[in-house]
Short mmCIF file of C-alpha atoms in Angstrom, two decimals:
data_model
loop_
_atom_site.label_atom_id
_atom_site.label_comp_id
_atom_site.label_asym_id
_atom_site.label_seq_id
_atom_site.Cartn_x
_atom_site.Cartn_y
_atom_site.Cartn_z
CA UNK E 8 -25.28 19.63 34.51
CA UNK E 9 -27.30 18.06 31.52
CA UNK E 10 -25.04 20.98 29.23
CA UNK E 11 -21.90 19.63 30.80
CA UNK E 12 -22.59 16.07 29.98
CA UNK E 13 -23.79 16.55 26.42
CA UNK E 14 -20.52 19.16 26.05
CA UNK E 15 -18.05 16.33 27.10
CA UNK E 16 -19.77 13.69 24.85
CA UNK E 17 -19.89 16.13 22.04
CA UNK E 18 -23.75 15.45 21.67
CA UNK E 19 -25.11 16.91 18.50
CA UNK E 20 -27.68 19.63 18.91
CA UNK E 21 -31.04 20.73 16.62
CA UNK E 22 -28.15 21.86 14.12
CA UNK E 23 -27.38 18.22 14.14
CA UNK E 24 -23.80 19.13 15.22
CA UNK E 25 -22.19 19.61 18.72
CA UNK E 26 -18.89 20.52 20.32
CA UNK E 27 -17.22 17.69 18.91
CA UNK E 28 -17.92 18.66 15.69
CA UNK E 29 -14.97 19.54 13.07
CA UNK E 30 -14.83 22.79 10.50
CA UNK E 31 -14.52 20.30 7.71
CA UNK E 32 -17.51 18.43 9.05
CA UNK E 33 -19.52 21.15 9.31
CA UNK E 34 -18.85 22.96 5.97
CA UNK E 35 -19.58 19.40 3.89
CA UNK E 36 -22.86 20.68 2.29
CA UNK E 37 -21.40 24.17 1.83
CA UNK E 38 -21.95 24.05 -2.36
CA UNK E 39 -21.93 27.78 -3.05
CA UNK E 40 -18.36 28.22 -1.21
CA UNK E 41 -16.68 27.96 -4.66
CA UNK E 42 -18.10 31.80 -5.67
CA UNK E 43 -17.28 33.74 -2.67
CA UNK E 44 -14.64 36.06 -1.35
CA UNK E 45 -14.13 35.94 2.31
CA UNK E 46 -11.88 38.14 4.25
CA UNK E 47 -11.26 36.58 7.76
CA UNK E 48 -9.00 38.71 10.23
CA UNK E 49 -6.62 37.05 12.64
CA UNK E 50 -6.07 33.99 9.89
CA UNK E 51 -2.15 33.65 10.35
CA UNK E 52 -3.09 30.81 13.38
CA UNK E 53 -5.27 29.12 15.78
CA UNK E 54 -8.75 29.07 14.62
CA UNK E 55 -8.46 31.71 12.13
CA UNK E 56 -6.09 29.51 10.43
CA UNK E 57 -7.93 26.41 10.20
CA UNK E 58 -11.20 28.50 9.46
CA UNK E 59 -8.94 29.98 6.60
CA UNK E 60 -7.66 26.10 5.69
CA UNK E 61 -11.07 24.89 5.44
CA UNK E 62 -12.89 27.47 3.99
CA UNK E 63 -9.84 27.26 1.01
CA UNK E 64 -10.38 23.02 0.61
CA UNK E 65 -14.32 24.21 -0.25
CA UNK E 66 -13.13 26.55 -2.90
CA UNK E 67 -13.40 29.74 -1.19
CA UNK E 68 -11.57 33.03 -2.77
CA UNK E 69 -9.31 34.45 0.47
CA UNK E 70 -8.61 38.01 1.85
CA UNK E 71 -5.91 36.94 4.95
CA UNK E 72 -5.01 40.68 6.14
CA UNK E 73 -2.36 40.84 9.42
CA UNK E 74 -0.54 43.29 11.60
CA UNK E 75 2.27 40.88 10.27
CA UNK E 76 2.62 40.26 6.23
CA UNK E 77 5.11 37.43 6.50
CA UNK E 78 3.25 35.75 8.45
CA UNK E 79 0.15 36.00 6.19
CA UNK E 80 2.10 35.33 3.58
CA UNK E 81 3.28 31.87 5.15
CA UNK E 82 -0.22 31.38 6.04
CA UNK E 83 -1.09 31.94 2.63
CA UNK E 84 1.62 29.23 1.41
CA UNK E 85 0.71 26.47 3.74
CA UNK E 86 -2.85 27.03 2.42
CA UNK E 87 -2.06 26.57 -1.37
CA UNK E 88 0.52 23.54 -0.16
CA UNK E 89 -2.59 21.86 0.60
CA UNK E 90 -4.90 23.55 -1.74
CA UNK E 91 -4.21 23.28 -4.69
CA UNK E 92 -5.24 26.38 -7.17
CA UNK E 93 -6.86 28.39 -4.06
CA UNK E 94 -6.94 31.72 -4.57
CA UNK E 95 -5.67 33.83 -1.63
CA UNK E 96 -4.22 37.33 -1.16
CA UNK E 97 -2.40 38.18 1.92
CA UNK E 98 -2.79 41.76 2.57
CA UNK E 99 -1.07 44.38 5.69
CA UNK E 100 -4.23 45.40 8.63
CA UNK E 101 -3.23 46.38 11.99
CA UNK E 102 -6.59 46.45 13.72
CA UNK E 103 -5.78 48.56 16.84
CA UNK E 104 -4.97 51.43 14.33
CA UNK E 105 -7.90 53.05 12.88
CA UNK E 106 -5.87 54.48 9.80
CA UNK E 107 -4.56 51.12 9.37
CA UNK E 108 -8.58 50.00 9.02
CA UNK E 109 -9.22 52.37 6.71
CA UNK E 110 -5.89 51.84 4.24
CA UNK E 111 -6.85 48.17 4.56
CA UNK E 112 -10.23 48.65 3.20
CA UNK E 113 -9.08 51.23 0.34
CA UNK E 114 -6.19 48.96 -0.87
CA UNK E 115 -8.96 45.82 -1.25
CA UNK E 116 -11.35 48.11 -2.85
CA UNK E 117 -8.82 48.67 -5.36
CA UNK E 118 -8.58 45.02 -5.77
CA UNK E 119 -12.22 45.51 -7.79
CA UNK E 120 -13.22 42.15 -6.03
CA UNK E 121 -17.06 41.40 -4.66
CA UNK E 122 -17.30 40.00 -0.88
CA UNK E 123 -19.37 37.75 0.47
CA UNK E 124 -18.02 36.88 4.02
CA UNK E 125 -16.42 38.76 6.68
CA UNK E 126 -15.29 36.62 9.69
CA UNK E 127 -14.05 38.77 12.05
CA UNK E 128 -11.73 36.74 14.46
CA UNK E 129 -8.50 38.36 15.15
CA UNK E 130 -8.39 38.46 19.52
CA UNK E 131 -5.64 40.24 21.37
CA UNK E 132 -5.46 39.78 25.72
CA UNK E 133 -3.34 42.75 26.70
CA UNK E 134 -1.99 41.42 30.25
CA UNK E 135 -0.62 45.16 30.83
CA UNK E 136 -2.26 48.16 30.12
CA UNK E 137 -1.86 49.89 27.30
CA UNK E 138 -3.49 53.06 25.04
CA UNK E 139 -3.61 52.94 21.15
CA UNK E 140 -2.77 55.28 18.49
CA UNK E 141 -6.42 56.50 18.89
CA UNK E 142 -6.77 56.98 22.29
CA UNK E 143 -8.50 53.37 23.31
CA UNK E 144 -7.72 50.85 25.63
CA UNK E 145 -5.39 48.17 23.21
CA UNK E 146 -7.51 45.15 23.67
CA UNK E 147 -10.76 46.81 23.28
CA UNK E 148 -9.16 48.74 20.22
CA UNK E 149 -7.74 45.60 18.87
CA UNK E 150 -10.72 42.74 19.39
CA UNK E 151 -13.92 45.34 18.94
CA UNK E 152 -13.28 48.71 17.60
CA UNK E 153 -11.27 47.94 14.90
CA UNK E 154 -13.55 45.34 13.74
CA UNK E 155 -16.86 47.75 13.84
CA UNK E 156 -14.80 50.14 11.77
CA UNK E 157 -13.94 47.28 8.94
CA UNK E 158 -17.22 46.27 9.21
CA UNK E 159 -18.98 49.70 9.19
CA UNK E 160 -16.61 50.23 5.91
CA UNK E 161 -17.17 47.10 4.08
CA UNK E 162 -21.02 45.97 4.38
CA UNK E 163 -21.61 48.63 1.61
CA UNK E 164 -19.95 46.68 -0.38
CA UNK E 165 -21.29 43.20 1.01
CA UNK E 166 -24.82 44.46 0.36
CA UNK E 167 -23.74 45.52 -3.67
CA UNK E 168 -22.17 41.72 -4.12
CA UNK E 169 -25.34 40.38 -2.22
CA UNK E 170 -27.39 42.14 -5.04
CA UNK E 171 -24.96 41.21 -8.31
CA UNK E 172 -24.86 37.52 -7.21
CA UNK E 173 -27.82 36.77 -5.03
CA UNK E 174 -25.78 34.93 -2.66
CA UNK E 175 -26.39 35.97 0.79
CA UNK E 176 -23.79 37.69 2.54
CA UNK E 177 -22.92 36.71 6.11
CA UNK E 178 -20.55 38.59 8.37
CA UNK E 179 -19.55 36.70 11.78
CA UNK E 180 -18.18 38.13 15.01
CA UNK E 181 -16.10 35.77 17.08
CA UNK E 182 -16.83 36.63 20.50
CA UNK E 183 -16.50 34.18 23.74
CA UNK E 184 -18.79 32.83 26.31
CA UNK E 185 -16.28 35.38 28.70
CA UNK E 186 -18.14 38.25 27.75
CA UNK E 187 -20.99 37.25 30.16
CA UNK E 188 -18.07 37.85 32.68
CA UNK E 189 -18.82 41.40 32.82
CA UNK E 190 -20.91 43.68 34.63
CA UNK E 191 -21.45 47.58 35.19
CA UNK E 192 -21.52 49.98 32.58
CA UNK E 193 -19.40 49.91 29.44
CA UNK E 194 -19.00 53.19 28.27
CA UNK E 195 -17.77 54.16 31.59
CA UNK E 196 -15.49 51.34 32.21
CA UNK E 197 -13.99 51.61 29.02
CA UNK E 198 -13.02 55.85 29.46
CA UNK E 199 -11.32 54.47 33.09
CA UNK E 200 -9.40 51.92 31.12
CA UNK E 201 -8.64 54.54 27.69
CA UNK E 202 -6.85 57.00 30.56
CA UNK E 203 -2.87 56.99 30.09
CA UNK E 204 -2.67 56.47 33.72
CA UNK E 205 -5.12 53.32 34.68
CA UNK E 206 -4.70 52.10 38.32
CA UNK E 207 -5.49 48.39 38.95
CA UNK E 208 -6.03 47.54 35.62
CA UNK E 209 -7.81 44.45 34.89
CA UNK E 210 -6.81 42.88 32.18
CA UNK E 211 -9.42 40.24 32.48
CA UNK E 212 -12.14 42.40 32.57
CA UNK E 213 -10.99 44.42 29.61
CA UNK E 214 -11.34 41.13 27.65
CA UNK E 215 -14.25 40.43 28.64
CA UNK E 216 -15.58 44.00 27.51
CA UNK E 217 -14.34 43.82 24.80
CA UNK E 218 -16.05 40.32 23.95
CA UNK E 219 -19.20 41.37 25.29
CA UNK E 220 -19.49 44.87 22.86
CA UNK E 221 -18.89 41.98 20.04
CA UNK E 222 -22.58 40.27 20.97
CA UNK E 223 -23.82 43.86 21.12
CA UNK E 224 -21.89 44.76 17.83
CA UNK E 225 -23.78 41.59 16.09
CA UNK E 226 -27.38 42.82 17.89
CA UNK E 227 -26.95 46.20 16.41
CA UNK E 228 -25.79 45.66 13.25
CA UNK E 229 -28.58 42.77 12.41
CA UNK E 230 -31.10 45.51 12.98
CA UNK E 231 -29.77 47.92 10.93
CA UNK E 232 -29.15 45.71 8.22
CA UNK E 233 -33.07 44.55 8.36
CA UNK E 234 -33.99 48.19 8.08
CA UNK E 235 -32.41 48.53 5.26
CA UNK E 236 -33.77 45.23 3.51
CA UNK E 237 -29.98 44.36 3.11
CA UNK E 238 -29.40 40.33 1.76
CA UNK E 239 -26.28 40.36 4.27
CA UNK E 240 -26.88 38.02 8.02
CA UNK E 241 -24.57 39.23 10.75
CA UNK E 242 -24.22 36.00 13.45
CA UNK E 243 -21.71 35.96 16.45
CA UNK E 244 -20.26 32.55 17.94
CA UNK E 245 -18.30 31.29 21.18
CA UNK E 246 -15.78 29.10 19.55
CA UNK E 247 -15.24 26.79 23.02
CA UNK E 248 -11.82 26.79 25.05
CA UNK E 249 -9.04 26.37 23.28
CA UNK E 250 -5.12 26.40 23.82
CA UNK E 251 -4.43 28.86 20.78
CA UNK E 252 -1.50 31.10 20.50
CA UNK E 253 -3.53 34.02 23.22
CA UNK E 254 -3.74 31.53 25.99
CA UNK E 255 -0.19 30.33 25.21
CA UNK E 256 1.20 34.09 25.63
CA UNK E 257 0.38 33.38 29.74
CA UNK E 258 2.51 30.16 29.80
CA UNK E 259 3.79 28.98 33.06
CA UNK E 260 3.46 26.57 35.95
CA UNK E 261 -0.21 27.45 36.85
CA UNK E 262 -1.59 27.79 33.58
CA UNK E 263 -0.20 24.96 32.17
CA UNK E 264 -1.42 23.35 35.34
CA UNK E 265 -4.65 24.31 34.99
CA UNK E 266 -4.72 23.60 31.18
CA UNK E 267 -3.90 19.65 32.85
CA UNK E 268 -6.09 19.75 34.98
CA UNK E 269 -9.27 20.93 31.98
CA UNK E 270 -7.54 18.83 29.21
CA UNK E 271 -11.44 17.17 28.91
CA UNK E 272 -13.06 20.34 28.32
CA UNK E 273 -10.61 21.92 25.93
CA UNK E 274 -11.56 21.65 22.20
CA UNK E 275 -9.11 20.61 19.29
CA UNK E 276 -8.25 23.72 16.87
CA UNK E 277 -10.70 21.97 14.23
CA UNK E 278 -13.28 21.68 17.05
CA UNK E 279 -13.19 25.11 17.76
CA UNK E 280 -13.29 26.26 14.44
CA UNK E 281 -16.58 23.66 13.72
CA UNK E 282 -18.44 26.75 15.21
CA UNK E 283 -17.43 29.84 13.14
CA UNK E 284 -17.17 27.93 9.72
CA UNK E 285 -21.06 26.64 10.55
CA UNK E 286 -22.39 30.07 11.22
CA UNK E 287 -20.32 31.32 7.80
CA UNK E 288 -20.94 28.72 5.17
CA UNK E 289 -23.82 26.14 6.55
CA UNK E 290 -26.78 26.31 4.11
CA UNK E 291 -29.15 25.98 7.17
CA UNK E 292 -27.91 29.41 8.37
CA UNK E 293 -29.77 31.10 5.32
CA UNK E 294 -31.57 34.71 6.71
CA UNK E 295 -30.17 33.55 10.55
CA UNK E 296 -29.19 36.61 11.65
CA UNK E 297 -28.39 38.78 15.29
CA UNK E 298 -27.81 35.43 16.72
CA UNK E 299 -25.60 33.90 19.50
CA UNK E 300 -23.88 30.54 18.66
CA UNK E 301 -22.20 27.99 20.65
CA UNK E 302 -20.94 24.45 19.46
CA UNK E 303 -22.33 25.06 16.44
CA UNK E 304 -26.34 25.07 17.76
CA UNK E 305 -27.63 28.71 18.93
CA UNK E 306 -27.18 29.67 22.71
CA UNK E 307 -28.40 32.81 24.72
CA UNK E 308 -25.65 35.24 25.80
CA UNK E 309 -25.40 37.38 29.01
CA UNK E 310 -28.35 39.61 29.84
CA UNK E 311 -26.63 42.45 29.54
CA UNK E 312 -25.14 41.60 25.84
CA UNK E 313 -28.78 40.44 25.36
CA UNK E 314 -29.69 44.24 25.74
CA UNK E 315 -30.61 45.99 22.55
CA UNK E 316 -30.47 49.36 24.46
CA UNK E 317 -27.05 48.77 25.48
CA UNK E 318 -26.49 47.77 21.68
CA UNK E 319 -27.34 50.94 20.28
CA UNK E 320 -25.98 53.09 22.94
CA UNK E 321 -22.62 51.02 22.55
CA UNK E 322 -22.57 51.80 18.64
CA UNK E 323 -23.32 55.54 19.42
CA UNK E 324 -20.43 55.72 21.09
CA UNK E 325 -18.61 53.29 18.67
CA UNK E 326 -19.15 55.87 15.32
CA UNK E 327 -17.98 58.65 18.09
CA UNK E 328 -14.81 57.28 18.40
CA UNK E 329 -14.50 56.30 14.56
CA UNK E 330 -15.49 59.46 13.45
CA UNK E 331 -12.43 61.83 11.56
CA UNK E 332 -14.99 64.47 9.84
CA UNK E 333 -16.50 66.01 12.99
CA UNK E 334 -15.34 67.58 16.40
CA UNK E 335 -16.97 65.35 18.36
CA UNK E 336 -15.10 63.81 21.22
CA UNK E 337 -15.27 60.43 22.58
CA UNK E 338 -16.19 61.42 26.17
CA UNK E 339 -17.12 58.61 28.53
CA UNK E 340 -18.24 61.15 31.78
CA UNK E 341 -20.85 61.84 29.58
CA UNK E 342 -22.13 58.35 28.92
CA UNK E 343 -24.75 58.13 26.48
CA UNK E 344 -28.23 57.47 27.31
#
């Protein structure tokens, strides 16, 4: 109840911020912003967008890469319409295609350009069921597995402009407090869901997976990136309920009823953004890292994406289904222990 009441009245937190909080307001003491490169997926609206707008007005070189190039490219010019001399590249990524990953990341290392940030937002609710290219539920494909790939790609990188600059690198994972919405075990759920021929699909659910293996994606990684003494952070936030363009794609007499009905408790597009420019630019984020963030102040996730076993047996499976040099098969009857 006391959460509730300090949610609604947008009560700042030990970060000194809270869930009324703006992007802009957060990002004020962000100095360094003006020598990075940030690549933020899923930039072309919603929070991405004004994550993308902000992070631009503090001087911040952008990557904006999209399924759709025209409308990166019109993201790009609304940005520079505003910002004046920002430097921004729109550049083609389909993230439910893992060739489309991996072209992605070839064409930008071409580019010759260091990276500092990687805010990985894109989010995709698949309300029917439906297989990628590779084999993988869409929405799971789409919000998680792409994403690890990028990632798994690009911190090599991250670490080498860490080192050249000595400005901490930060990569954050937009999840959602939904993830906690799932239970049972994920490899298996996921290779019933990856099947051609799925009965009673829950699309729901799927979302939910696919948020929760972006917690375990940020446990994971953090520990790996400790091991190797790398200057890079990996953080992962709940941005707050929104009306963006994926709960718009379920428009209709309930929904928008029920939209009415939680007006209170949704958050404005800068609001929601206050969370995931904090956790990438905020000075008082500095070596933060395989945290859990909500309204801008950290939170605990689920149990089970609290798991660090889960974690590493999700990424096991995660570089299985990446993998293009081996004959190993993603195969979730034999879940990994």
């Amino acid at each position: 109840m006391l959460h509730s009441i300090k949610y609604l009245a947008g009560s700042p937190g030990p970060s000194g911020f809270g869930s009324k909080s703006s992007a802009e307001h957060v990002t004020a003491s962000a100095l360094h912003l003006p020598s990075i490169t940030a690549i933020i997926t899923g930039a072309t609206s919603g929070i991405g967008a004004e994550t993308a707008r902000v992070l631009a007005k503090r001087g911040a070189r952008l990557i904006l890469p999209s399924r759709n190039l025209k409308a990166a490219e019109e993201a790009k010019a609304r940005i520079e319409a505003e910002c004046s001399g920002s430097e921004i590249i729109a550049m083609a990524l389909d993230l439910s295609s893992l060739a489309s990953v991996r072209t992605f990341v070839a064409q930008f290392e071409s580019l010759n350009l260091p990276l500092n940030l990687l805010i990985n937002n894109a989010g995709k609710f698949s309300h029917e069921h439906a297989i990628s290219e590779d084999g993988i539920e869409m929405t799971f494909a789409t919000n998680y597995l792409g994403h690890f790939l990028l990632t798994k790609l690009l911190v090599n990188t991250m670490v080498e402009t860490a080192k050249a600059t000595g400005i901490q690198g930060r990569i954050v994972n937009v999840s959602s407090s939904i993830h906690g919405w799932f239970s049972g075990d994920i490899i298996k759920y996921l290779g019933q869901i990856s099947r051609n021929k799925c009965r009673n699909y829950d699309a729901t659910r799927a979302y939910a997976l696919s948020k929760l293996a972006n917690v375990l994606h940020t446990h994971e990684l953090a520990r790996r990136l400790k091991k190797m003494g790398a200057n890079v952070t990996v953080n992962c936030v709940h941005p707050g309920i929104v009306r963006t363009r994926l709960t718009r794609d379920r428009e209709g007499f309930i929904t928008d009823l029920v939209f009415f009905i939680t007006s209170k408790l949704l958050k404005t597009i800068p609001q929601a953004a206050a969370t995931t420019c904090y956790v990438a630019a905020n000075p008082r984020l500095s070596n933060v890292t395989g945290k859990y963030f909500a309204d801008c102040n950290e939170a605990s996730p689920s149990k089970l994406a609290a798991s660090l076993t889960e974690a590493a047996r999700l990424w096991s499976a995660s570089e299985i289904m990446v993998n293009t040099n081996s004959k190993l098969v993603f195969n979730p009857n034999n879940a990994l222990e």
